[in-house]
GROMACS .gro file of N, CA and C in nm:
model
  531
    1ILE      N    1  -2.214  -0.790   1.194
    1ILE     CA    2  -2.180  -0.770   1.052
    1ILE      C    3  -2.109  -0.896   1.004
    2ASP      N    4  -2.163  -0.958   0.899
    2ASP     CA    5  -2.099  -1.076   0.840
    2ASP      C    6  -2.006  -1.037   0.726
    3ILE      N    7  -2.044  -0.936   0.648
    3ILE     CA    8  -1.964  -0.892   0.536
    3ILE      C    9  -1.990  -0.744   0.513
    4VAL      N   10  -1.887  -0.673   0.467
    4VAL     CA   11  -1.900  -0.532   0.436
    4VAL      C   12  -1.896  -0.519   0.284
    5ILE      N   13  -1.998  -0.457   0.228
    5ILE     CA   14  -1.998  -0.430   0.084
    5ILE      C   15  -1.958  -0.285   0.067
    6CYS      N   16  -1.850  -0.263  -0.006
    6CYS     CA   17  -1.788  -0.133  -0.018
    6CYS      C   18  -1.808  -0.082  -0.161
    7PHE      N   19  -1.880   0.029  -0.177
    7PHE     CA   20  -1.905   0.088  -0.309
    7PHE      C   21  -1.809   0.205  -0.331
    8GLY      N   22  -1.729   0.199  -0.438
    8GLY     CA   23  -1.639   0.309  -0.469
    8GLY      C   24  -1.510   0.259  -0.528
    9GLY      N   25  -1.407   0.342  -0.517
    9GLY     CA   26  -1.276   0.309  -0.571
    9GLY      C   27  -1.183   0.256  -0.463
   10ASP      N   28  -1.054   0.255  -0.494
   10ASP     CA   29  -0.956   0.200  -0.402
   10ASP      C   30  -0.947   0.280  -0.271
   11GLY      N   31  -0.969   0.411  -0.277
   11GLY     CA   32  -0.967   0.492  -0.155
   11GLY      C   33  -1.078   0.453  -0.059
   12THR      N   34  -1.195   0.427  -0.113
   12THR     CA   35  -1.308   0.384  -0.031
   12THR      C   36  -1.281   0.245   0.028
   13LEU      N   37  -1.221   0.158  -0.053
   13LEU     CA   38  -1.184   0.025  -0.005
   13LEU      C   39  -1.085   0.036   0.111
   14LEU      N   40  -0.986   0.123   0.097
   14LEU     CA   41  -0.885   0.141   0.202
   14LEU      C   42  -0.950   0.189   0.332
   15LYS      N   43  -1.043   0.284   0.323
   15LYS     CA   44  -1.114   0.332   0.443
   15LYS      C   45  -1.194   0.219   0.508
   16SER      N   46  -1.256   0.136   0.425
   16SER     CA   47  -1.332   0.022   0.480
   16SER      C   48  -1.241  -0.079   0.547
   17LEU      N   49  -1.124  -0.104   0.487
   17LEU     CA   50  -1.028  -0.197   0.546
   17LEU      C   51  -0.982  -0.148   0.683
   18LYS      N   52  -0.960  -0.018   0.697
   18LYS     CA   53  -0.917   0.038   0.824
   18LYS      C   54  -1.026   0.025   0.930
   19LYS      N   55  -1.151   0.052   0.890
   19LYS     CA   56  -1.262   0.054   0.985
   19LYS      C   57  -1.307  -0.087   1.024
   20TYR      N   58  -1.305  -0.179   0.928
   20TYR     CA   59  -1.356  -0.314   0.951
   20TYR      C   60  -1.245  -0.417   0.932
   21ARG      N   61  -1.137  -0.403   1.005
   21ARG     CA   62  -1.018  -0.487   0.989
   21ARG      C   63  -1.045  -0.637   0.993
   22GLU      N   64  -1.135  -0.680   1.075
   22GLU     CA   65  -1.158  -0.823   1.096
   22GLU      C   66  -1.272  -0.880   1.012
   23LYS      N   67  -1.333  -0.800   0.929
   23LYS     CA   68  -1.450  -0.845   0.852
   23LYS      C   69  -1.414  -0.864   0.705
   24PRO      N   70  -1.478  -0.960   0.638
   24PRO     CA   71  -1.458  -0.972   0.493
   24PRO      C   72  -1.523  -0.853   0.422
   25ILE      N   73  -1.457  -0.804   0.319
   25ILE     CA   74  -1.504  -0.687   0.246
   25ILE      C   75  -1.518  -0.723   0.098
   26LEU      N   76  -1.631  -0.688   0.042
   26LEU     CA   77  -1.657  -0.708  -0.100
   26LEU      C   78  -1.657  -0.571  -0.168
   27PRO      N   79  -1.551  -0.538  -0.244
   27PRO     CA   80  -1.546  -0.407  -0.310
   27PRO      C   81  -1.623  -0.409  -0.443
   28ILE      N   82  -1.703  -0.305  -0.465
   28ILE     CA   83  -1.784  -0.291  -0.586
   28ILE      C   84  -1.752  -0.155  -0.649
   29ARG      N   85  -1.707  -0.157  -0.774
   29ARG     CA   86  -1.687  -0.033  -0.849
   29ARG      C   87  -1.822   0.020  -0.893
   30LEU      N   88  -1.841   0.149  -0.882
   30LEU     CA   89  -1.969   0.208  -0.921
   30LEU      C   90  -1.982   0.223  -1.073
   31ASN      N   91  -1.871   0.239  -1.140
   31ASN     CA   92  -1.876   0.262  -1.284
   31ASN      C   93  -1.787   0.159  -1.352
   32GLU      N   94  -1.843   0.085  -1.446
   32GLU     CA   95  -1.767  -0.020  -1.514
   32GLU      C   96  -1.648   0.035  -1.592
   33LYS      N   97  -1.660   0.157  -1.641
   33LYS     CA   98  -1.554   0.216  -1.725
   33LYS      C   99  -1.458   0.303  -1.646
   34SER      N  100  -1.481   0.314  -1.516
   34SER     CA  101  -1.398   0.400  -1.433
   34SER      C  102  -1.257   0.344  -1.418
   35SER      N  103  -1.161   0.435  -1.411
   35SER     CA  104  -1.023   0.392  -1.385
   35SER      C  105  -1.002   0.370  -1.236
   36LEU      N  106  -1.098   0.412  -1.154
   36LEU     CA  107  -1.088   0.389  -1.009
   36LEU      C  108  -1.122   0.244  -0.980
   37GLY      N  109  -1.067   0.193  -0.875
   37GLY     CA  110  -1.104   0.059  -0.833
   37GLY      C  111  -1.024  -0.050  -0.899
   38PHE      N  112  -0.892  -0.036  -0.900
   38PHE     CA  113  -0.806  -0.140  -0.955
   38PHE      C  114  -0.831  -0.274  -0.886
   39ARG      N  115  -0.863  -0.269  -0.757
   39ARG     CA  116  -0.877  -0.391  -0.678
   39ARG      C  117  -1.021  -0.441  -0.667
   40ALA      N  118  -1.114  -0.372  -0.732
   40ALA     CA  119  -1.254  -0.415  -0.729
   40ALA      C  120  -1.288  -0.484  -0.860
   41ASP      N  121  -1.303  -0.615  -0.854
   41ASP     CA  122  -1.335  -0.691  -0.974
   41ASP      C  123  -1.481  -0.679  -1.013
   42LEU      N  124  -1.567  -0.658  -0.915
   42LEU     CA  125  -1.711  -0.649  -0.942
   42LEU      C  126  -1.752  -0.505  -0.966
   43THR      N  127  -1.858  -0.487  -1.047
   43THR     CA  128  -1.913  -0.355  -1.070
   43THR      C  129  -2.058  -0.353  -1.027
   44ILE      N  130  -2.114  -0.235  -1.022
   44ILE     CA  131  -2.254  -0.220  -0.983
   44ILE      C  132  -2.345  -0.299  -1.076
   45ASN      N  133  -2.302  -0.320  -1.201
   45ASN     CA  134  -2.383  -0.393  -1.299
   45ASN      C  135  -2.398  -0.541  -1.266
   46ASN      N  136  -2.304  -0.600  -1.193
   46ASN     CA  137  -2.318  -0.742  -1.157
   46ASN      C  138  -2.336  -0.761  -1.005
   47LEU      N  139  -2.387  -0.658  -0.938
   47LEU     CA  140  -2.409  -0.665  -0.793
   47LEU      C  141  -2.514  -0.770  -0.757
   48GLU      N  142  -2.624  -0.773  -0.827
   48GLU     CA  143  -2.730  -0.869  -0.795
   48GLU      C  144  -2.679  -1.013  -0.804
   49GLU      N  145  -2.605  -1.040  -0.909
   49GLU     CA  146  -2.545  -1.174  -0.925
   49GLU      C  147  -2.449  -1.205  -0.811
   50ALA      N  148  -2.369  -1.108  -0.771
   50ALA     CA  149  -2.273  -1.128  -0.662
   50ALA      C  150  -2.344  -1.156  -0.530
   51VAL      N  151  -2.452  -1.082  -0.502
   51VAL     CA  152  -2.527  -1.104  -0.378
   51VAL      C  153  -2.589  -1.244  -0.378
   52ASN      N  154  -2.641  -1.287  -0.492
   52ASN     CA  155  -2.698  -1.422  -0.501
   52ASN      C  156  -2.592  -1.529  -0.474
   53GLU      N  157  -2.472  -1.510  -0.525
   53GLU     CA  158  -2.362  -1.605  -0.500
   53GLU      C  159  -2.322  -1.604  -0.353
   54LEU      N  160  -2.322  -1.485  -0.291
   54LEU     CA  161  -2.293  -1.476  -0.147
   54LEU      C  162  -2.396  -1.555  -0.066
   55LYS      N  163  -2.522  -1.539  -0.100
   55LYS     CA  164  -2.628  -1.610  -0.029
   55LYS      C  165  -2.613  -1.762  -0.041
   56LYS      N  166  -2.565  -1.809  -0.157
   56LYS     CA  167  -2.545  -1.952  -0.179
   56LYS      C  168  -2.416  -2.003  -0.114
   57GLY      N  169  -2.333  -1.911  -0.068
   57GLY     CA  170  -2.205  -1.951  -0.010
   57GLY      C  171  -2.098  -1.976  -0.115
   58ASN      N  172  -2.120  -1.930  -0.237
   58ASN     CA  173  -2.024  -1.948  -0.347
   58ASN      C  174  -1.927  -1.830  -0.351
   59TYR      N  175  -1.835  -1.829  -0.260
   59TYR     CA  176  -1.733  -1.725  -0.258
   59TYR      C  177  -1.613  -1.777  -0.180
   60LYS      N  178  -1.503  -1.708  -0.194
   60LYS     CA  179  -1.384  -1.740  -0.115
   60LYS      C  180  -1.329  -1.611  -0.058
   61THR      N  181  -1.268  -1.620   0.057
   61THR     CA  182  -1.205  -1.503   0.116
   61THR      C  183  -1.055  -1.516   0.098
   62GLU      N  184  -0.990  -1.403   0.086
   62GLU     CA  185  -0.845  -1.399   0.071
   62GLU      C  186  -0.787  -1.313   0.183
   63VAL      N  187  -0.676  -1.354   0.234
   63VAL     CA  188  -0.607  -1.279   0.337
   63VAL      C  189  -0.484  -1.216   0.275
   64TYR      N  190  -0.465  -1.089   0.302
   64TYR     CA  191  -0.351  -1.016   0.247
   64TYR      C  192  -0.252  -0.981   0.356
   65ASN      N  193  -0.124  -0.982   0.320
   65ASN     CA  194  -0.020  -0.943   0.414
   65ASN      C  195  -0.022  -0.792   0.433
   66MET      N  196   0.002  -0.752   0.555
   66MET     CA  197   0.012  -0.610   0.588
   66MET      C  198   0.160  -0.571   0.584
   67ILE      N  199   0.185  -0.444   0.563
   67ILE     CA  200   0.320  -0.391   0.574
   67ILE      C  201   0.341  -0.357   0.722
   68GLU      N  202   0.446  -0.407   0.780
   68GLU     CA  203   0.481  -0.375   0.918
   68GLU      C  204   0.595  -0.274   0.914
   69VAL      N  205   0.576  -0.161   0.981
   69VAL     CA  206   0.676  -0.056   0.984
   69VAL      C  207   0.724  -0.040   1.127
   70LEU      N  208   0.854  -0.050   1.147
   70LEU     CA  209   0.914  -0.030   1.279
   70LEU      C  210   0.998   0.097   1.276
   71VAL      N  211   0.968   0.188   1.369
   71VAL     CA  212   1.046   0.310   1.385
   71VAL      C  213   1.086   0.312   1.532
   72GLY      N  214   1.213   0.278   1.557
   72GLY     CA  215   1.255   0.262   1.696
   72GLY      C  216   1.176   0.148   1.757
   73LYS      N  217   1.102   0.175   1.863
   73LYS     CA  218   1.019   0.072   1.926
   73LYS      C  219   0.873   0.083   1.889
   74LYS      N  220   0.839   0.181   1.802
   74LYS     CA  221   0.701   0.198   1.760
   74LYS      C  222   0.674   0.112   1.636
   75LYS      N  223   0.557   0.047   1.637
   75LYS     CA  224   0.519  -0.041   1.527
   75LYS      C  225   0.390   0.010   1.464
   76PHE      N  226   0.388   0.017   1.331
   76PHE     CA  227   0.271   0.060   1.256
   76PHE      C  228   0.238  -0.046   1.152
   77SER      N  229   0.110  -0.056   1.117
   77SER     CA  230   0.067  -0.150   1.013
   77SER      C  231   0.000  -0.073   0.900
   78SER      N  232   0.021  -0.123   0.778
   78SER     CA  233  -0.030  -0.054   0.660
   78SER      C  234  -0.087  -0.155   0.561
   79PHE      N  235  -0.199  -0.120   0.499
   79PHE     CA  236  -0.254  -0.199   0.389
   79PHE      C  237  -0.189  -0.159   0.257
   80ASN      N  238  -0.178  -0.030   0.236
   80ASN     CA  239  -0.134   0.026   0.108
   80ASN      C  240   0.015   0.055   0.103
   81ASP      N  241   0.054   0.156   0.182
   81ASP     CA  242   0.191   0.202   0.172
   81ASP      C  243   0.236   0.276   0.297
   82ALA      N  244   0.366   0.287   0.306
   82ALA     CA  245   0.432   0.369   0.408
   82ALA      C  246   0.525   0.463   0.331
   83VAL      N  247   0.515   0.592   0.359
   83VAL     CA  248   0.591   0.692   0.286
   83VAL      C  249   0.671   0.775   0.385
   84VAL      N  250   0.798   0.796   0.354
   84VAL     CA  251   0.879   0.893   0.428
   84VAL      C  252   0.912   1.004   0.328
   85PHE      N  253   0.873   1.126   0.363
   85PHE     CA  254   0.892   1.241   0.276
   85PHE      C  255   0.960   1.350   0.355
   86ARG      N  256   1.051   1.422   0.290
   86ARG     CA  257   1.124   1.528   0.362
   86ARG      C  258   1.026   1.624   0.427
   87SER      N  259   1.061   1.672   0.546
   87SER     CA  260   0.971   1.761   0.618
   87SER      C  261   1.020   1.906   0.617
   88ASN      N  262   1.126   1.933   0.542
   88ASN     CA  263   1.172   2.070   0.522
   88ASN      C  264   1.231   2.079   0.381
   89PRO      N  265   1.275   2.196   0.337
   89PRO     CA  266   1.321   2.209   0.198
   89PRO      C  267   1.446   2.127   0.162
   90GLN      N  268   1.521   2.082   0.260
   90GLN     CA  269   1.642   2.008   0.230
   90GLN      C  270   1.613   1.861   0.202
   91GLN      N  271   1.691   1.804   0.111
   91GLN     CA  272   1.673   1.662   0.078
   91GLN      C  273   1.707   1.573   0.197
   92ILE      N  274   1.656   1.453   0.193
   92ILE     CA  275   1.693   1.353   0.292
   92ILE      C  276   1.775   1.245   0.222
   93CYS      N  277   1.860   1.181   0.298
   93CYS     CA  278   1.939   1.070   0.245
   93CYS      C  279   1.911   0.946   0.330
   94PHE      N  280   1.914   0.832   0.266
   94PHE     CA  281   1.885   0.708   0.336
   94PHE      C  282   1.955   0.594   0.264
   95ASN      N  283   1.980   0.490   0.340
   95ASN     CA  284   2.040   0.368   0.286
   95ASN      C  285   1.932   0.262   0.273
   96LEU      N  286   1.932   0.193   0.161
   96LEU     CA  287   1.843   0.079   0.140
   96LEU      C  288   1.924  -0.045   0.174
   97ILE      N  289   1.875  -0.120   0.273
   97ILE     CA  290   1.948  -0.238   0.324
   97ILE      C  291   1.862  -0.360   0.297
   98TYR      N  292   1.923  -0.459   0.235
   98TYR     CA  293   1.852  -0.582   0.200
   98TYR      C  294   1.937  -0.701   0.242
   99ASN      N  295   1.881  -0.793   0.319
   99ASN     CA  296   1.956  -0.908   0.373
   99ASN      C  297   2.083  -0.863   0.444
  100ASN      N  298   2.070  -0.759   0.528
  100ASN     CA  299   2.182  -0.702   0.605
  100ASN      C  300   2.293  -0.645   0.520
  101GLU      N  301   2.267  -0.619   0.393
  101GLU     CA  302   2.367  -0.561   0.304
  101GLU      C  303   2.317  -0.425   0.254
  102ASN      N  304   2.402  -0.323   0.269
  102ASN     CA  305   2.369  -0.191   0.220
  102ASN      C  306   2.378  -0.193   0.067
  103ILE      N  307   2.264  -0.188  -0.001
  103ILE     CA  308   2.269  -0.203  -0.147
  103ILE      C  309   2.268  -0.070  -0.223
  104MET      N  310   2.219   0.037  -0.160
  104MET     CA  311   2.230   0.167  -0.226
  104MET      C  312   2.205   0.281  -0.128
  105LYS      N  313   2.272   0.394  -0.158
  105LYS     CA  314   2.250   0.517  -0.083
  105LYS      C  315   2.169   0.608  -0.175
  106ILE      N  316   2.063   0.664  -0.120
  106ILE     CA  317   1.970   0.743  -0.201
  106ILE      C  318   1.947   0.877  -0.134
  107CYS      N  319   1.945   0.983  -0.214
  107CYS     CA  320   1.915   1.117  -0.164
  107CYS      C  321   1.808   1.180  -0.250
  108GLY      N  322   1.714   1.249  -0.185
  108GLY     CA  323   1.607   1.315  -0.259
  108GLY      C  324   1.493   1.355  -0.168
  109ASP      N  325   1.370   1.348  -0.221
  109ASP     CA  326   1.253   1.392  -0.145
  109ASP      C  327   1.200   1.285  -0.050
  110GLY      N  328   1.228   1.157  -0.078
  110GLY     CA  329   1.180   1.052   0.011
  110GLY      C  330   1.165   0.919  -0.059
  111PHE      N  331   1.086   0.833   0.000
  111PHE     CA  332   1.064   0.700  -0.056
  111PHE      C  333   0.931   0.646  -0.011
  112LEU      N  334   0.887   0.544  -0.080
  112LEU     CA  335   0.761   0.477  -0.051
  112LEU      C  336   0.786   0.327  -0.050
  113VAL      N  337   0.727   0.258   0.046
  113VAL     CA  338   0.725   0.112   0.046
  113VAL      C  339   0.579   0.072   0.038
  114CYS      N  340   0.545  -0.011  -0.061
  114CYS     CA  341   0.404  -0.046  -0.077
  114CYS      C  342   0.384  -0.195  -0.094
  115SER      N  343   0.258  -0.232  -0.074
  115SER     CA  344   0.213  -0.369  -0.091
  115SER      C  345   0.147  -0.384  -0.227
  116PHE      N  346   0.094  -0.501  -0.251
  116PHE     CA  347   0.011  -0.530  -0.367
  116PHE      C  348  -0.098  -0.424  -0.383
  117PHE      N  349  -0.170  -0.393  -0.275
  117PHE     CA  350  -0.276  -0.292  -0.281
  117PHE      C  351  -0.220  -0.157  -0.321
  118GLY      N  352  -0.112  -0.118  -0.257
  118GLY     CA  353  -0.056   0.014  -0.279
  118GLY      C  354   0.014   0.032  -0.412
  119SER      N  355   0.040  -0.076  -0.483
  119SER     CA  356   0.112  -0.061  -0.610
  119SER      C  357   0.033   0.020  -0.711
  120THR      N  358  -0.100   0.026  -0.698
  120THR     CA  359  -0.182   0.102  -0.793
  120THR      C  360  -0.214   0.242  -0.743
  121ALA      N  361  -0.162   0.281  -0.629
  121ALA     CA  362  -0.195   0.411  -0.571
  121ALA      C  363  -0.078   0.508  -0.593
  122TYR      N  364  -0.025   0.565  -0.485
  122TYR     CA  365   0.084   0.662  -0.493
  122TYR      C  366   0.202   0.603  -0.570
  123ASN      N  367   0.234   0.479  -0.546
  123ASN     CA  368   0.344   0.412  -0.615
  123ASN      C  369   0.330   0.423  -0.767
  124PHE      N  370   0.213   0.398  -0.819
  124PHE     CA  371   0.187   0.408  -0.963
  124PHE      C  372   0.208   0.551  -1.012
  125ASN      N  373   0.168   0.649  -0.930
  125ASN     CA  374   0.183   0.789  -0.968
  125ASN      C  375   0.327   0.836  -0.970
  126ILE      N  376   0.416   0.767  -0.901
  126ILE     CA  377   0.559   0.803  -0.907
  126ILE      C  378   0.636   0.706  -0.996
  127ASN      N  379   0.563   0.642  -1.087
  127ASN     CA  380   0.620   0.550  -1.188
  127ASN      C  381   0.674   0.420  -1.131
  128GLY      N  382   0.623   0.378  -1.017
  128GLY     CA  383   0.657   0.247  -0.964
  128GLY      C  384   0.576   0.140  -1.035
  129PRO      N  385   0.617   0.015  -1.023
  129PRO     CA  386   0.546  -0.093  -1.094
  129PRO      C  387   0.416  -0.134  -1.026
  130ILE      N  388   0.321  -0.178  -1.106
  130ILE     CA  389   0.198  -0.238  -1.054
  130ILE      C  390   0.220  -0.388  -1.049
  131THR      N  391   0.173  -0.451  -0.943
  131THR     CA  392   0.191  -0.595  -0.930
  131THR      C  393   0.060  -0.664  -0.896
  132LYS      N  394   0.050  -0.788  -0.935
  132LYS     CA  395  -0.061  -0.872  -0.892
  132LYS      C  396  -0.014  -0.973  -0.789
  133ASP      N  397   0.116  -0.974  -0.761
  133ASP     CA  398   0.174  -1.065  -0.662
  133ASP      C  399   0.145  -1.012  -0.523
  134ARG      N  400   0.073  -1.087  -0.444
  134ARG     CA  401   0.030  -1.043  -0.312
  134ARG      C  402   0.140  -1.054  -0.206
  135ASN      N  403   0.253  -1.113  -0.238
  135ASN     CA  404   0.354  -1.141  -0.136
  135ASN      C  405   0.481  -1.060  -0.150
  136ILE      N  406   0.478  -0.950  -0.225
  136ILE     CA  407   0.601  -0.872  -0.240
  136ILE      C  408   0.585  -0.733  -0.180
  137LEU      N  409   0.698  -0.670  -0.157
  137LEU     CA  410   0.706  -0.531  -0.118
  137LEU      C  411   0.776  -0.455  -0.231
  138ILE      N  412   0.732  -0.335  -0.256
  138ILE     CA  413   0.795  -0.250  -0.357
  138ILE      C  414   0.849  -0.127  -0.287
  139PHE      N  415   0.975  -0.097  -0.312
  139PHE     CA  416   1.041   0.023  -0.262
  139PHE      C  417   1.055   0.117  -0.382
  140SER      N  418   0.998   0.237  -0.375
  140SER     CA  419   1.008   0.333  -0.485
  140SER      C  420   1.059   0.467  -0.432
  141PRO      N  421   1.170   0.518  -0.487
  141PRO     CA  422   1.220   0.648  -0.446
  141PRO      C  423   1.131   0.760  -0.501
  142ILE      N  424   1.128   0.874  -0.430
  142ILE     CA  425   1.050   0.989  -0.471
  142ILE      C  426   1.146   1.104  -0.503
  143ALA      N  427   1.150   1.146  -0.629
  143ALA     CA  428   1.236   1.256  -0.674
  143ALA      C  429   1.376   1.243  -0.616
  144CYS      N  430   1.441   1.132  -0.648
  144CYS     CA  431   1.572   1.100  -0.592
  144CYS      C  432   1.677   1.081  -0.702
  145ASN      N  433   1.803   1.065  -0.658
  145ASN     CA  434   1.911   1.039  -0.751
  145ASN      C  435   1.902   0.900  -0.813
  146ILE      N  436   1.824   0.811  -0.755
  146ILE     CA  437   1.796   0.678  -0.809
  146ILE      C  438   1.650   0.677  -0.851
  147ARG      N  439   1.620   0.633  -0.971
  147ARG     CA  440   1.483   0.638  -1.019
  147ARG      C  441   1.415   0.501  -1.025
  148ASN      N  442   1.492   0.395  -1.004
  148ASN     CA  443   1.436   0.261  -1.017
  148ASN      C  444   1.376   0.213  -0.886
  149SER      N  445   1.269   0.139  -0.898
  149SER     CA  446   1.208   0.075  -0.782
  149SER      C  447   1.282  -0.054  -0.751
  150PHE      N  448   1.265  -0.102  -0.629
  150PHE     CA  449   1.326  -0.227  -0.584
  150PHE      C  450   1.213  -0.316  -0.535
  151VAL      N  451   1.208  -0.439  -0.584
  151VAL     CA  452   1.102  -0.532  -0.548
  151VAL      C  453   1.161  -0.644  -0.463
  152SER      N  454   1.091  -0.680  -0.356
  152SER     CA  455   1.145  -0.778  -0.262
  152SER      C  456   1.038  -0.875  -0.213
  153LEU      N  457   1.079  -1.000  -0.193
  153LEU     CA  458   0.993  -1.099  -0.129
  153LEU      C  459   1.014  -1.098   0.022
  154ASN      N  460   1.117  -1.028   0.068
  154ASN     CA  461   1.154  -1.026   0.209
  154ASN      C  462   1.145  -0.885   0.265
  155GLU      N  463   1.195  -0.870   0.385
  155GLU     CA  464   1.198  -0.740   0.450
  155GLU      C  465   1.287  -0.643   0.373
  156ILE      N  466   1.250  -0.518   0.381
  156ILE     CA  467   1.334  -0.410   0.330
  156ILE      C  468   1.362  -0.319   0.449
  157GLU      N  469   1.488  -0.288   0.471
  157GLU     CA  470   1.523  -0.197   0.579
  157GLU      C  471   1.572  -0.067   0.517
  158VAL      N  472   1.524   0.045   0.571
  158VAL     CA  473   1.566   0.175   0.523
  158VAL      C  474   1.616   0.254   0.643
  159LYS      N  475   1.736   0.307   0.630
  159LYS     CA  476   1.795   0.382   0.741
  159LYS      C  477   1.816   0.526   0.696
  160LEU      N  478   1.749   0.619   0.763
  160LEU     CA  479   1.764   0.761   0.734
  160LEU      C  480   1.901   0.807   0.783
  161THR      N  481   1.981   0.866   0.694
  161THR     CA  482   2.118   0.906   0.729
  161THR      C  483   2.138   1.057   0.732
  162LYS      N  484   2.047   1.132   0.668
  162LYS     CA  485   2.062   1.278   0.665
  162LYS      C  486   1.925   1.341   0.647
  163GLY      N  487   1.898   1.445   0.726
  163GLY     CA  488   1.775   1.521   0.711
  163GLY      C  489   1.663   1.472   0.800
  164TYR      N  490   1.547   1.531   0.778
  164TYR     CA  491   1.429   1.502   0.858
  164TYR      C  492   1.313   1.469   0.767
  165GLY      N  493   1.233   1.373   0.809
  165GLY     CA  494   1.119   1.333   0.727
  165GLY      C  495   0.995   1.309   0.810
  166LYS      N  496   0.883   1.299   0.741
  166LYS     CA  497   0.759   1.263   0.807
  166LYS      C  498   0.715   1.127   0.754
  167LEU      N  499   0.657   1.047   0.841
  167LEU     CA  500   0.610   0.914   0.806
  167LEU      C  501   0.459   0.919   0.787
  168GLU      N  502   0.414   0.871   0.672
  168GLU     CA  503   0.272   0.858   0.646
  168GLU      C  504   0.240   0.711   0.623
  169ILE      N  505   0.137   0.663   0.691
  169ILE     CA  506   0.090   0.526   0.675
  169ILE      C  507  -0.049   0.534   0.612
  170ASP      N  508  -0.063   0.477   0.495
  170ASP     CA  509  -0.192   0.479   0.424
  170ASP      C  510  -0.251   0.619   0.418
  171GLY      N  511  -0.166   0.719   0.394
  171GLY     CA  512  -0.213   0.857   0.376
  171GLY      C  513  -0.227   0.937   0.503
  172ASP      N  514  -0.210   0.876   0.620
  172ASP     CA  515  -0.220   0.947   0.746
  172ASP      C  516  -0.082   0.978   0.801
  173CYS      N  517  -0.055   1.108   0.825
  173CYS     CA  518   0.076   1.147   0.882
  173CYS      C  519   0.079   1.105   1.027
  174LEU      N  520   0.178   1.023   1.062
  174LEU     CA  521   0.184   0.968   1.197
  174LEU      C  522   0.302   1.014   1.279
  175LEU      N  523   0.413   1.049   1.212
  175LEU     CA  524   0.534   1.067   1.289
  175LEU      C  525   0.632   1.153   1.211
  176TYR      N  526   0.703   1.240   1.282
  176TYR     CA  527   0.814   1.314   1.222
  176TYR      C  528   0.943   1.253   1.275
  177THR      N  529   1.037   1.226   1.185
  177THR     CA  530   1.163   1.165   1.226
  177THR      C  531   1.273   1.268   1.234
   0.00000   0.00000   0.00000
């Protein structure tokens, strides 16, 4: 496989990224007017032109940073987002730490950390910002006492201080804390 052509919206693109991690992927939106496919610049209407450009070698590939999640000694990678959500009816509390400084204590249902890709997914649905900057991380609280997102060019550390949560990476539940 030299290239994967992915037809659909951002969810289909995410599945293709997971399955074909080392291959270039060309995302194609099926409907020009669809709200799906924030990250797909091409549509089915210009597919023939895109294939002709591929054959001529007139394209560029872009590499995107992954989100690295460390939980104890376990390491997970994410294209879109990492979400910690309470796993029982009680709220969870956590500290947001930036540059080794505790900048806020937050209590509520959970939080999400997302990449450029993830900014248009769950993050957007919880009123987090959409970004075109490929090098930032966005921290967005979920139903918490703090409603503002935090944007960072560096690492974000989150320390769970009260309650129990589940960790989801790109929509897959991986771990209960």
